Structures are given as C-alpha cells and as structure tokens.
Coordinates of C-alpha atoms and ligand atoms in Angstrom, one line a residue:
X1 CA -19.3 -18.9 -10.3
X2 CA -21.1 -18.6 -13.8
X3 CA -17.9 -19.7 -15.6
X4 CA -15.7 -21.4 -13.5
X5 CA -13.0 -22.2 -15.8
X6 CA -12.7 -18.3 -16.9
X7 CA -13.4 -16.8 -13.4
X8 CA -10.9 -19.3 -11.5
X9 CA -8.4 -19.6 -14.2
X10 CA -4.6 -20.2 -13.0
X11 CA -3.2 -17.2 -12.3
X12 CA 0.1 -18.3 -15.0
X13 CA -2.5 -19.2 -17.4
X14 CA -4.6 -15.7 -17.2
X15 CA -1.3 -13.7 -17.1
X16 CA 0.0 -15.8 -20.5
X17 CA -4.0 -14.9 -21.7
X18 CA -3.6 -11.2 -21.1
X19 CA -0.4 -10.6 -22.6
X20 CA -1.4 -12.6 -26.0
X21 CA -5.0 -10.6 -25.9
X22 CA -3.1 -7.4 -25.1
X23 CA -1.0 -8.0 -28.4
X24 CA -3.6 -9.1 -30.8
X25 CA -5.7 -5.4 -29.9
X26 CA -2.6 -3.4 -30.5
X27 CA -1.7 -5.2 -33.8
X28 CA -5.7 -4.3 -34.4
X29 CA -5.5 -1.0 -33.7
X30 CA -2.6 -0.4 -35.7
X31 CA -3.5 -2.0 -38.7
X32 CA -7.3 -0.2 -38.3
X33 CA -7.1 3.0 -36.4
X34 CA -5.3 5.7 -38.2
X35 CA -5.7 7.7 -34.8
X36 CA -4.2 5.0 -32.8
X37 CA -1.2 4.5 -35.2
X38 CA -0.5 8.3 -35.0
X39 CA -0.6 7.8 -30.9
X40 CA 1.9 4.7 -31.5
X41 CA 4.4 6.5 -33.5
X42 CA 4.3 9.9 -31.3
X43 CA 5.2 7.5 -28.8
X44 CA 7.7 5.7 -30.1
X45 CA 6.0 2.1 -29.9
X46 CA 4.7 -0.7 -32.3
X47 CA 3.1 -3.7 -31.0
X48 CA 6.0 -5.8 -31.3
X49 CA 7.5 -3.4 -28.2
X50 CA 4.3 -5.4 -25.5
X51 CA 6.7 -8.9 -25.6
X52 CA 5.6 -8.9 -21.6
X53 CA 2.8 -7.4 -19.4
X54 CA 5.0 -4.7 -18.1
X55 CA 5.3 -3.5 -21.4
X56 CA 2.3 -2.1 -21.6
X57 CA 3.4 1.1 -19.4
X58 CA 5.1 2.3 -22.5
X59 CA 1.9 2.5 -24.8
X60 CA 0.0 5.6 -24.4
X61 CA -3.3 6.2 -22.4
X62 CA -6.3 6.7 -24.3
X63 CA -8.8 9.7 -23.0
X64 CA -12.0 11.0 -23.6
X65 CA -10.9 13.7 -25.9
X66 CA -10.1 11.0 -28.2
X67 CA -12.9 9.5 -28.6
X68 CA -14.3 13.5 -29.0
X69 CA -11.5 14.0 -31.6
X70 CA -12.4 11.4 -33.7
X71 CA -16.1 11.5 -33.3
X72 CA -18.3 9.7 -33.9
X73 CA -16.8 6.5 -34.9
X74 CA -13.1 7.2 -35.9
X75 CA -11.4 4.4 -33.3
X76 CA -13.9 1.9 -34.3
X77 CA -11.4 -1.1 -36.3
X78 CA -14.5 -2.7 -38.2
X79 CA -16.7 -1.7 -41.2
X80 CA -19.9 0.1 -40.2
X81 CA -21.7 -2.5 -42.1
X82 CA -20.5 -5.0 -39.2
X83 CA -22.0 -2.8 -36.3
X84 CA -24.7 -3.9 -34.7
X85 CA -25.5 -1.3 -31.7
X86 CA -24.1 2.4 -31.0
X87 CA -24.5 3.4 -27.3
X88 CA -23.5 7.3 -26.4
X89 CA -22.4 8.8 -23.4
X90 CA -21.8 12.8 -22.3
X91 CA -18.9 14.6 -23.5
X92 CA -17.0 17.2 -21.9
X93 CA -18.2 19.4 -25.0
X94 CA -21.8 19.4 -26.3
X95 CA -21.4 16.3 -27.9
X96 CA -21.4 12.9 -26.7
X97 CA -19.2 10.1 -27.1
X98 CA -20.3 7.2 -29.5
X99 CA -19.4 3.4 -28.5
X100 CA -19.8 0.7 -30.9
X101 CA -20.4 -3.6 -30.8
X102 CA -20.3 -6.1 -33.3
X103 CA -22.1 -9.4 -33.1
X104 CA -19.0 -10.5 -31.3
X105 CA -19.0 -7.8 -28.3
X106 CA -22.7 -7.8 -27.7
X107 CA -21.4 -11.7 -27.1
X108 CA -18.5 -10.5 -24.4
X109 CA -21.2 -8.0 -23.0
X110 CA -23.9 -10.3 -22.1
X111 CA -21.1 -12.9 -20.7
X112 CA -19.3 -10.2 -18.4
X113 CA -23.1 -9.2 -16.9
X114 CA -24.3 -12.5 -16.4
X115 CA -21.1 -13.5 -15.1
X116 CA -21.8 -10.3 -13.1
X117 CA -25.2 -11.2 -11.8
X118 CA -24.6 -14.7 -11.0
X119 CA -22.0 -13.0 -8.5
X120 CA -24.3 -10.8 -7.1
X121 CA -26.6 -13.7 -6.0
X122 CA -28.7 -14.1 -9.1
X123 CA -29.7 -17.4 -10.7
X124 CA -31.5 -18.7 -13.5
X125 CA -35.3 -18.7 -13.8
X126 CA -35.1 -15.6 -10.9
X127 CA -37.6 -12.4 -12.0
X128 CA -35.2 -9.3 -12.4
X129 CA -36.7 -5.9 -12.1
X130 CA -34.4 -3.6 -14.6
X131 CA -34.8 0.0 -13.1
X132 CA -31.6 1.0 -14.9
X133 CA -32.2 3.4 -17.8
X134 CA -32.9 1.9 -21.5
X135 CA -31.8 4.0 -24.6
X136 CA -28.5 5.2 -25.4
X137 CA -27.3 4.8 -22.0
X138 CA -25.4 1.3 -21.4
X139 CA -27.1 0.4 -18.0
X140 CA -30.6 -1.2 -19.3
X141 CA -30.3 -2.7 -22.5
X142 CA -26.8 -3.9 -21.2
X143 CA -27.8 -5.4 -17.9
X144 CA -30.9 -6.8 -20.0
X145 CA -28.9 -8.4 -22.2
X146 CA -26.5 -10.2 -19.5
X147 CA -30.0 -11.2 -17.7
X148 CA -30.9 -13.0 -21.0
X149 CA -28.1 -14.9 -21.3
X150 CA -27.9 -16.2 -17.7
X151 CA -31.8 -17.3 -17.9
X152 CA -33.5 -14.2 -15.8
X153 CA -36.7 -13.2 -16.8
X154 CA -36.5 -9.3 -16.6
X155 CA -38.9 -6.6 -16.5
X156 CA -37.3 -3.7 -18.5
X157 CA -39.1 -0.6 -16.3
X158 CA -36.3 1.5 -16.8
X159 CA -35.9 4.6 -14.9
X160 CA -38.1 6.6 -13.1
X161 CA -42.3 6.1 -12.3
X162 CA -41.7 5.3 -9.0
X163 CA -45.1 4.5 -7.5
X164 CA -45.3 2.2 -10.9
X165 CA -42.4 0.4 -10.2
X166 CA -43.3 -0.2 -6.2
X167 CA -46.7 -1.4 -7.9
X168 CA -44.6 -4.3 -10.5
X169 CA -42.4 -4.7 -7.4
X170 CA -45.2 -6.0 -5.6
X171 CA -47.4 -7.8 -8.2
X172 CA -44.1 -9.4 -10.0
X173 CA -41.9 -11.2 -7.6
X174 CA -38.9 -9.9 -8.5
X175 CA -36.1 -11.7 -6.8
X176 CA -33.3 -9.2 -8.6
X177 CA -33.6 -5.5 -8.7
X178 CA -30.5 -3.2 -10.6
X179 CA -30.3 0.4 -10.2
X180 CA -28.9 3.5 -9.2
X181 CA -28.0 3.3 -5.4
X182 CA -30.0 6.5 -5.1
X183 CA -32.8 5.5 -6.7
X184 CA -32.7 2.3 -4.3
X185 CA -33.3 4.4 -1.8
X186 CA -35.8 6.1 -3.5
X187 CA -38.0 3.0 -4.1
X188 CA -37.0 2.2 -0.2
X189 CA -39.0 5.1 1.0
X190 CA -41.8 4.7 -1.4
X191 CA -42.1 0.8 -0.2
X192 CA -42.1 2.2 3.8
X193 CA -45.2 5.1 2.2
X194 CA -46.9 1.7 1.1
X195 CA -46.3 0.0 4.4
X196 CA -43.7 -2.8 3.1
X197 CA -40.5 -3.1 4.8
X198 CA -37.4 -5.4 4.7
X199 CA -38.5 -9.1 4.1
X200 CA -42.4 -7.6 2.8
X201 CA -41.9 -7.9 -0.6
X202 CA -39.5 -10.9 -3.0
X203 CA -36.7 -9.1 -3.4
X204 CA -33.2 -10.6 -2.2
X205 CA -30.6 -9.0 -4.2
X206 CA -29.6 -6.1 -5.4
X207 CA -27.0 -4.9 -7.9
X208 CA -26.0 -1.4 -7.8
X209 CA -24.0 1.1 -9.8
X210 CA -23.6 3.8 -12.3
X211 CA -22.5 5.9 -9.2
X212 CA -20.1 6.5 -6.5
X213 CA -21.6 5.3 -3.0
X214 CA -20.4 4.1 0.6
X215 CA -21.0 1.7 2.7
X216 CA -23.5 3.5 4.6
X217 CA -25.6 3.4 1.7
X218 CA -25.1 -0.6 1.3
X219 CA -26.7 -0.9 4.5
X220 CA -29.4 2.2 4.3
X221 CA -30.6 0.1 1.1
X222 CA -30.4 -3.4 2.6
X223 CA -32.1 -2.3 5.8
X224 CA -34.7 -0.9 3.7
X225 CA -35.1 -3.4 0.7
X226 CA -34.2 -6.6 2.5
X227 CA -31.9 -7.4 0.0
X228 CA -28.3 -8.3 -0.2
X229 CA -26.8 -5.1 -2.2
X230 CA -23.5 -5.7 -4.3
X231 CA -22.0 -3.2 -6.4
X232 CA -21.7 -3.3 -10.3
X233 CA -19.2 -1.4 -11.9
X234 CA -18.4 -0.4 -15.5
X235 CA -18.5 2.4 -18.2
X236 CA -19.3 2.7 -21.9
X237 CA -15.8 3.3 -23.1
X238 CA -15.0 0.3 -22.3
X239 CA -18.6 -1.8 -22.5
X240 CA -20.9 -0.7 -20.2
X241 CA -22.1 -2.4 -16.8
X242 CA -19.8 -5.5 -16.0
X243 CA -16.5 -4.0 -16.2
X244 CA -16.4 -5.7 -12.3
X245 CA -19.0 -7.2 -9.7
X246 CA -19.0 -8.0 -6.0
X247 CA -19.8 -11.6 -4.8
X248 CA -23.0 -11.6 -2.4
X249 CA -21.3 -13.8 0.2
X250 CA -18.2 -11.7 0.2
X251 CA -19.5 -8.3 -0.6
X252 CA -15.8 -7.1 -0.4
X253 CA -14.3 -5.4 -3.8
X254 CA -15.5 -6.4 -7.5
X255 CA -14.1 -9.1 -9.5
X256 CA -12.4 -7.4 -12.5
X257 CA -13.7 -9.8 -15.0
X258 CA -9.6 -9.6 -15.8
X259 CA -10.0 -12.2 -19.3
X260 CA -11.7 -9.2 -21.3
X261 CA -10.6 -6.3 -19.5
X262 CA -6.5 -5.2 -18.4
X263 CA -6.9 -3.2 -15.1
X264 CA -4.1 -0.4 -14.3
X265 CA -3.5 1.7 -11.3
X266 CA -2.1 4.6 -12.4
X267 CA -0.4 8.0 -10.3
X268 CA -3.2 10.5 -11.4
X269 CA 0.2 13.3 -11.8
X270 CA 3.1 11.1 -13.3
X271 CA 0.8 8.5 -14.9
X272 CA 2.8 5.7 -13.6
X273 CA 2.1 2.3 -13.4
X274 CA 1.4 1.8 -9.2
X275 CA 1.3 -1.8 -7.8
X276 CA -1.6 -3.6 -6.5
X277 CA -3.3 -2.0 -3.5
X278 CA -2.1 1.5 -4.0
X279 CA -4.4 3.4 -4.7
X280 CA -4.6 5.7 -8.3
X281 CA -6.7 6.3 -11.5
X282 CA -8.5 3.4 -12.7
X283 CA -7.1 2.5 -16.3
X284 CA -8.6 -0.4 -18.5
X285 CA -8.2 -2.3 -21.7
X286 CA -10.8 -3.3 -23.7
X287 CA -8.3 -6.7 -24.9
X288 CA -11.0 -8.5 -26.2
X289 CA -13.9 -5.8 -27.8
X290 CA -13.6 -6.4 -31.6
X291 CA -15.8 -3.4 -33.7
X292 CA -13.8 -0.3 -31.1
X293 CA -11.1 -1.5 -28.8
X294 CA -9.4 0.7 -26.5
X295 CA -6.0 0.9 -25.3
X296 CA -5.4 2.1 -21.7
X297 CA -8.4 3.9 -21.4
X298 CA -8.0 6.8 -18.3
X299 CA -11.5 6.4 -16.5
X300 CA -10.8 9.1 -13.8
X301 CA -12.3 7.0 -11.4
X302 CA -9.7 6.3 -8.2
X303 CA -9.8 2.8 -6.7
X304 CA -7.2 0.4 -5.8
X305 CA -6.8 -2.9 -7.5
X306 CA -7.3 -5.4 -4.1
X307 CA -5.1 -9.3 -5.2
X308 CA -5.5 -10.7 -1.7
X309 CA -7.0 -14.3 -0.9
X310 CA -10.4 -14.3 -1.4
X311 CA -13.5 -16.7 -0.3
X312 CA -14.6 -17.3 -3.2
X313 CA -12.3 -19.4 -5.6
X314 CA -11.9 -17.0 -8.5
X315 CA -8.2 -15.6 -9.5
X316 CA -8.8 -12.3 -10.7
X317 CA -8.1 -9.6 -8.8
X318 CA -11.2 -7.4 -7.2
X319 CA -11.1 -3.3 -7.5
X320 CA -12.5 -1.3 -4.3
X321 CA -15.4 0.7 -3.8
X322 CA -14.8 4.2 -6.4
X323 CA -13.6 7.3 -3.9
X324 CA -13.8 9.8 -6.3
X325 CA -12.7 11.5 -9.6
X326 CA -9.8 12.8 -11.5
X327 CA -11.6 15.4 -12.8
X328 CA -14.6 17.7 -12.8
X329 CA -16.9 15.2 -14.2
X330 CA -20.6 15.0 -11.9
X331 CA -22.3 11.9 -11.6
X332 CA -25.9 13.4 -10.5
X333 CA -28.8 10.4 -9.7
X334 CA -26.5 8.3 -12.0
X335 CA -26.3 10.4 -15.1
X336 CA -22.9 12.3 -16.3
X337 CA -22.6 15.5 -16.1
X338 CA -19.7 18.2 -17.4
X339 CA -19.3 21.3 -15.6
X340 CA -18.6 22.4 -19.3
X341 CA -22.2 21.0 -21.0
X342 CA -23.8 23.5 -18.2
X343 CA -21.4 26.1 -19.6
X344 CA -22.4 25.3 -23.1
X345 CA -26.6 25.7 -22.1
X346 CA -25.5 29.1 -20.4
X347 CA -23.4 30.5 -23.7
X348 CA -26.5 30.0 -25.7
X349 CA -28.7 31.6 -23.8
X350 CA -26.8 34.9 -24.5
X351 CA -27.5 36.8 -22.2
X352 CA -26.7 35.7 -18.9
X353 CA -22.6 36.1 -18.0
X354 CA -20.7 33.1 -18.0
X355 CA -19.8 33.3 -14.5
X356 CA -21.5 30.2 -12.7
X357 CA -20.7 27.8 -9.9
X358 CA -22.4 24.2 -9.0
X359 CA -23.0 23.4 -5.5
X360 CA -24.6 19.9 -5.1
X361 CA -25.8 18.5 -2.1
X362 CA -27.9 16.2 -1.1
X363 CA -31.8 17.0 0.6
X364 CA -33.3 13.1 2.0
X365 CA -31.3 10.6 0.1
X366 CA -31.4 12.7 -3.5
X367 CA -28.9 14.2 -4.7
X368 CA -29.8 18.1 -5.7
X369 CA -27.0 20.7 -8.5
X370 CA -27.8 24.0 -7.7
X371 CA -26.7 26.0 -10.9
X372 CA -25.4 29.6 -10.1
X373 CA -25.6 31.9 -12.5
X374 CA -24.9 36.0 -12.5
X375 CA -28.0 37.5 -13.7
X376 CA -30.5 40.2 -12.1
X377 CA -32.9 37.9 -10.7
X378 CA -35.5 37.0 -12.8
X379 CA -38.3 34.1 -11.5
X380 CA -38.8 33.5 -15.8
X381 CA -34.5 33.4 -16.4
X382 CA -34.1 30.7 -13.9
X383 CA -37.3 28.8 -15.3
X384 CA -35.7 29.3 -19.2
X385 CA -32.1 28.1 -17.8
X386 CA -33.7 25.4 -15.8
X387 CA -35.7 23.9 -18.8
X388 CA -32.7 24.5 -21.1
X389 CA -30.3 22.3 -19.2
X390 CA -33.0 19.9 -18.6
X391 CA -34.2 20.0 -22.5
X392 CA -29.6 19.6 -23.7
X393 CA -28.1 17.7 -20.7
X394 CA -31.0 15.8 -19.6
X395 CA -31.1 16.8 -15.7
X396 CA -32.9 18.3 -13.4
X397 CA -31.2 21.0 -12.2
X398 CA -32.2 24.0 -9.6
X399 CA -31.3 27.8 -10.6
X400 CA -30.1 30.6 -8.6
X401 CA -29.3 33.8 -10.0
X402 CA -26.9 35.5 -7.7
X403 CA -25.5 39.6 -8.0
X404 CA -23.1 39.9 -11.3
X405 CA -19.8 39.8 -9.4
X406 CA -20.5 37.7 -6.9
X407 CA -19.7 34.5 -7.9
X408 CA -15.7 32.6 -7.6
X409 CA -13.1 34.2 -10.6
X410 CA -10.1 32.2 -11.3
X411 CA -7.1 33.3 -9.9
X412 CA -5.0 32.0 -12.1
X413 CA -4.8 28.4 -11.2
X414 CA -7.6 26.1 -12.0
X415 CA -10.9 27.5 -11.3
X416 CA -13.2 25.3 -9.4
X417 CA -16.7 25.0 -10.4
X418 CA -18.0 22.8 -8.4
X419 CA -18.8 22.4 -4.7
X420 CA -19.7 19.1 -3.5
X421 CA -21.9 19.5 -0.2
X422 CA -23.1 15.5 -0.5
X423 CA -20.0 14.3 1.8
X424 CA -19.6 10.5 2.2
X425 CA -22.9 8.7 1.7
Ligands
DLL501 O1 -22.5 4.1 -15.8 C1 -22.2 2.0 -16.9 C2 -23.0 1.3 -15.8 C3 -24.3 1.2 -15.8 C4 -22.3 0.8 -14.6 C5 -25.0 0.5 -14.8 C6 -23.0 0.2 -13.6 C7 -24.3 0.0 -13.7 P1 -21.1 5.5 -18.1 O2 -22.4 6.2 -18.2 O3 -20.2 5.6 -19.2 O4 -21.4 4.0 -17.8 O5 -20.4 6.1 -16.8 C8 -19.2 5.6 -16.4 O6 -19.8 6.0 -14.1 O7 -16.4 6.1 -15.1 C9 -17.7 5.9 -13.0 O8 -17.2 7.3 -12.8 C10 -19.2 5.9 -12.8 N1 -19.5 4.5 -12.3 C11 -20.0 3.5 -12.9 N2 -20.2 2.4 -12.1 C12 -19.8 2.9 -10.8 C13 -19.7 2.3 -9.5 C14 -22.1 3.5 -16.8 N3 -20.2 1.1 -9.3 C15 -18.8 6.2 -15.1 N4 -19.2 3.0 -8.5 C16 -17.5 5.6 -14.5 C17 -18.8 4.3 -8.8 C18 -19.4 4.2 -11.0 N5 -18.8 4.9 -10.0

C-alpha cells in the first residue's frame, strides 16, 4: 500500500472520518454556493440535518445539468484568484463542463493516483509511458501528476502516434503504461507488426480506464502486452482518474479511495440508497475537494459497491467492473460523446433533417459510430458532416446518408438514438 494508515484505516475510524468530511462540504457549499443553498432549501435540508452517514440520503443528488446551469464556474466555493487548473469535459449541450482545483486538490489528486498506481503494481524509480490524453481532458496531466508524486519517471506521449509510441516503448523501458483499454490493444497489434510479443519488450503493468471493458479484454491485453492490466476508474466531476484502482495481485474490484470520496449505490428509478453489493448508479462525493466540491454527484455509471474480505489489508470497500450507463452518454475510444452534441453539428449544418441514428460497433478491436443522417446521398455532405463533428466534438465519426424517412421516429416514449452493436468486450 502507498499509505497504509489511510488505505487500511479501521473501518470505525473511516466511518467517524466520512461523516465529519461529509459535514464540513455541506456547511461549504452552503455558506459558498448560492446554487447548492437553493438545492438545500428545495429540499428541505441544512447541514445540521447529516448528524450520521445515513443522513446523507436526504440531501439531493447533484447532475450534470448543474454544472451546465451554472456554467462555467458557478459551484466552485473559492475565489477565482485561488484556482490553480480548470479541466473540461463534454456536455450534453454544445458546451462543456468546467472542473476547478486549488493548490489543495491538485494535492488530493496526485495522492489518490499515486495511491492508485502503487496498487496497480507500480513503484518508485519505474519509467511510466503516459498514453492517456494531455489537455483539458483529466487522464494525462492527472495521471502525470500522481506519477510525480509517487517517484515515476513518465513519458507524457499522450494519445495517438502509434508507431511513435511502439518506437519509445522499445527504446525507453517503460515498466508502466496507462491508457485507454482500446488503445492497449491497439499498441498490442502494432507490437505483433514489429515482431514483439508478451515478455519482448519492459512492460509489466498496465493501468487502464476512461472506458467500459470486460474481462475478455484484461486478458486480450495481457496476452498481448505481457503485462499485468488493472483497471483505473474516475471522472472529472469528481477529480479525474483515481476515483478507484484495482490491486495487481488481486485484480478483483477497485479500491474506492473511500477517505476523499463517499460512494452510493443508488436505484437508477427511485434514487434510493441500495446496500452494498446490489447493484445501481454509481453516486460520489467529492468530501474533501476544496475550490468545487460536489454533493452526491449522479455518474450514470452502474456498478455495485463489493465490502467483502479482501487479500490485501485495506478497509475500503472496492466498486466492480462498470456494466453500463444510465443514460445515452457514448464513451467512443475513451472520449464522451452526447447523442445531443451530434445533434447540435447536424442543426448547423442546416440543411440536412434532424432525423439521425448512431450505430456503433466495433471492426478488429476499435470501436467505429456510424452517424445516420437523412439526406439525398451526397459523397461531399457526408465528407462536410464528417469533418464538422470531428472539427466540434473531437471524433472520428463515419457518415451514412440514408432515404428521408427512413430512419427510427419516436413513438411517443423515449426515442432511442443509439444502437450499440460492440456487445461485451
Ligand atoms: O475518463 C477520467 C479518467 C481518465 C478515468 C483516465 C480513468 C483513466 P471523464 O472524461 O469525465 O473522466 O469521463 C468519466 O468515463 O463517468 C465513466 O462513464 C467512464 N469511465 C471512466 N473510467 C472508467 C472505467 C475520465 N475504468 C466517465 N471503466 C465515467 C468504465 C469508465 N468507465
């Protein structure tokens, strides 16, 4: 363990933590957050109602329109002089969501990823080869910074460049390599072009996230990278990577690094409070993030919190592997997508119909959104639509124009936009 006496804390003592963490945010928020205050007294709550954990079922959820509504910076509790990074993620509407840190979070997020990477098998003086993205995204410069801190020295690639990264792969040593799961297996196949397989290269371990994925892929990237592959969980709302981690002997559910961050399983219908190891919507507390804390935040993502005995010594409880959403949002070669930010690309195009359906799927181990669109086919619309979405959203998408008409209508009831073809990987 990185930090034993955190990670392995008595379970009385971490409860007794959580509860006085728990109270210290709300009393933050309140006196801070005009939004927050307004959710408190719709509700019917002040933060002298949270006297015990369960308490905290009464206080409302935060979502994603909220941080929308008060965009950019409205839940944030400190002055923007004390800021000290902003990191952005996609919205359901055009524009993104804004995250702040102070001095003091940029602290808690370097402590929750190295605590992270220690688990997944990394130690001091190790080479780690950063393949998550750097910019506004949280993945690289918040994995870089956790690397720091637990005495890695990393090689920021970033994203993409493949044959590039194969080429530092080899001439760099890298013990540690982060990344999408896809890409993981991208940068398998382009070390089997090269003629390196498992055990050919320096690479042990291997921390992957960002996106859903299955077993099937732990062992499709092992297999290929001789590595050791754990899974990293987190999300900018709440800090970025590090939310959770796996342990590399154990490799069964990731430690919710519990002393920053309140897990909930919640019914996805009644938002209920469920107990540990039902399964439900994912809901966290940022307890201990000073500049922009947030209460109950409503990831979307459906896991099951897992407080069995465990091998390794720590107390908190692990979260399982992600099985899938609450909602419509697309998680395509690790970057979000909204159904709606397609819809927004489409509108200003103005003259194709709104009418449009997403099929992804997956063709070798990528995954591939097929856009549909009503339009008379047109070989230069689908190359305008194709280089809008890729110039406002930021992916690579594949357009089809299909016969106005012929695409889904709602009937009423939700219309679904989406058709996932990718199955269980
Ligand atoms: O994806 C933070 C991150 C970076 C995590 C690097 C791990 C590694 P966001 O861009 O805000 O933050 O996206 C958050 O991604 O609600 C999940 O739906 C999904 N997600 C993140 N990690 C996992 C994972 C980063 N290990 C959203 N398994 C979350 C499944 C994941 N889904």
């Amino acid at each position: 363990m990185f930090q034993p006496d955190r990670e392995a804390m008595p379970i009385p003592e971490l409860r007794a933590l959580q509860r006085r963490q728990l109270r210290t945010m709300l009393e933050r928020q309140h006196e801070h957050v005009p939004a927050y205050r307004e959710k408190f007294r719709a509700a019917g709550v002040t933060p002298d109602d949270l006297s015990t954990l369960d308490d905290l079922a009464r206080f409302p959820f935060t979502r994603k329109a909220d941080l929308r509504d008060t965009y950019p910076l409205g839940l944030s509790c400190v002055p923007r002089s004390a800021l000290r990074r902003l990191h952005a993620s996609s919205g359901t509407s055009g524009k993104p969501t804004v995250v702040a840190y102070d001095e003091h979070d940029l602290g808690v997020f370097e402590e929750v990823v190295a605590r992270s990477l220690y688990a997944a098998g990394a130690r001091p003086g190790m080479v780690f080869h950063n393949a998550y993205g750097y910019g506004l995204f949280t993945g690289g410069l918040g994995t870089h910074g956790g690397a720091a801190r637990l005495g890695l020295c990393t090689v920021p690639v970033s994203g993409g460049g493949t044959e590039r990264q194969v080429q530092l792969i080899e001439d760099l040593h890298p013990e540690v390599i982060a990344c999408t799961p896809s890409y993981a297996l991208v940068l398998g196949e382009a070390l089997a072009r090269r003629g390196l397989g498992p055990g050919d290269t320096s690479l042990k371990y291997a921390v992957l996230g960002a996106e859903p994925w299955a077993e099937k892929t732990r062992h499709e990237v092992q297999a290929a990278l001789g590595v050791t592959a754990t899974n990293i969980y987190g999300l900018s709302e709440i800090i970025g990577p590090g939310v959770s981690n796996e342990d590399a002997a154990e490799q069964r559910g990731s430690y919710v690094w519990e002393d920053h961050f309140y897990p909930e399983i919640v019914d996805p219908e009644t938002g209920d409070v469920l107990p540990d190891g039902e399964w439900g919507v994912l809901v966290l507390s940022s307890m201990t993030r000073s500049a922009m804390p947030i209460l109950r935040y409503w990831t979307g993502d459906i896991t099951r919190l897992l407080p069995d005995d465990n091998a390794t010594g720590r107390t908190m409880r692990r979260m399982d592997a992600i099985r899938g959403r609450s909602d419509d949002l697309i998680i395509l070669r690790g970057v979000n997508v909204y159904p709606t930010q397609l819809e927004a690309v489409l509108i200003t195009l103005g003259h194709v119909s709104p009418h449009y359906h997403v099929v992804l799927s997956r063709s070798g181990v990528l995954d591939e959104l097929t856009l549909r669109v009503e339009a008379e086919d047109s070989a230069a619309l689908r190359a305008e639509i194709e280089r809008q979405v890729k110039a406002v959203v930021g992916v690579t998408v594949r357009c089809e124009l299909c016969e106005p008409g012929s695409l889904p209508r709602s009937e009423g009831g939700k219309l679904r936009r989406v058709t996932d073809l990718r199955g269980a990987r």
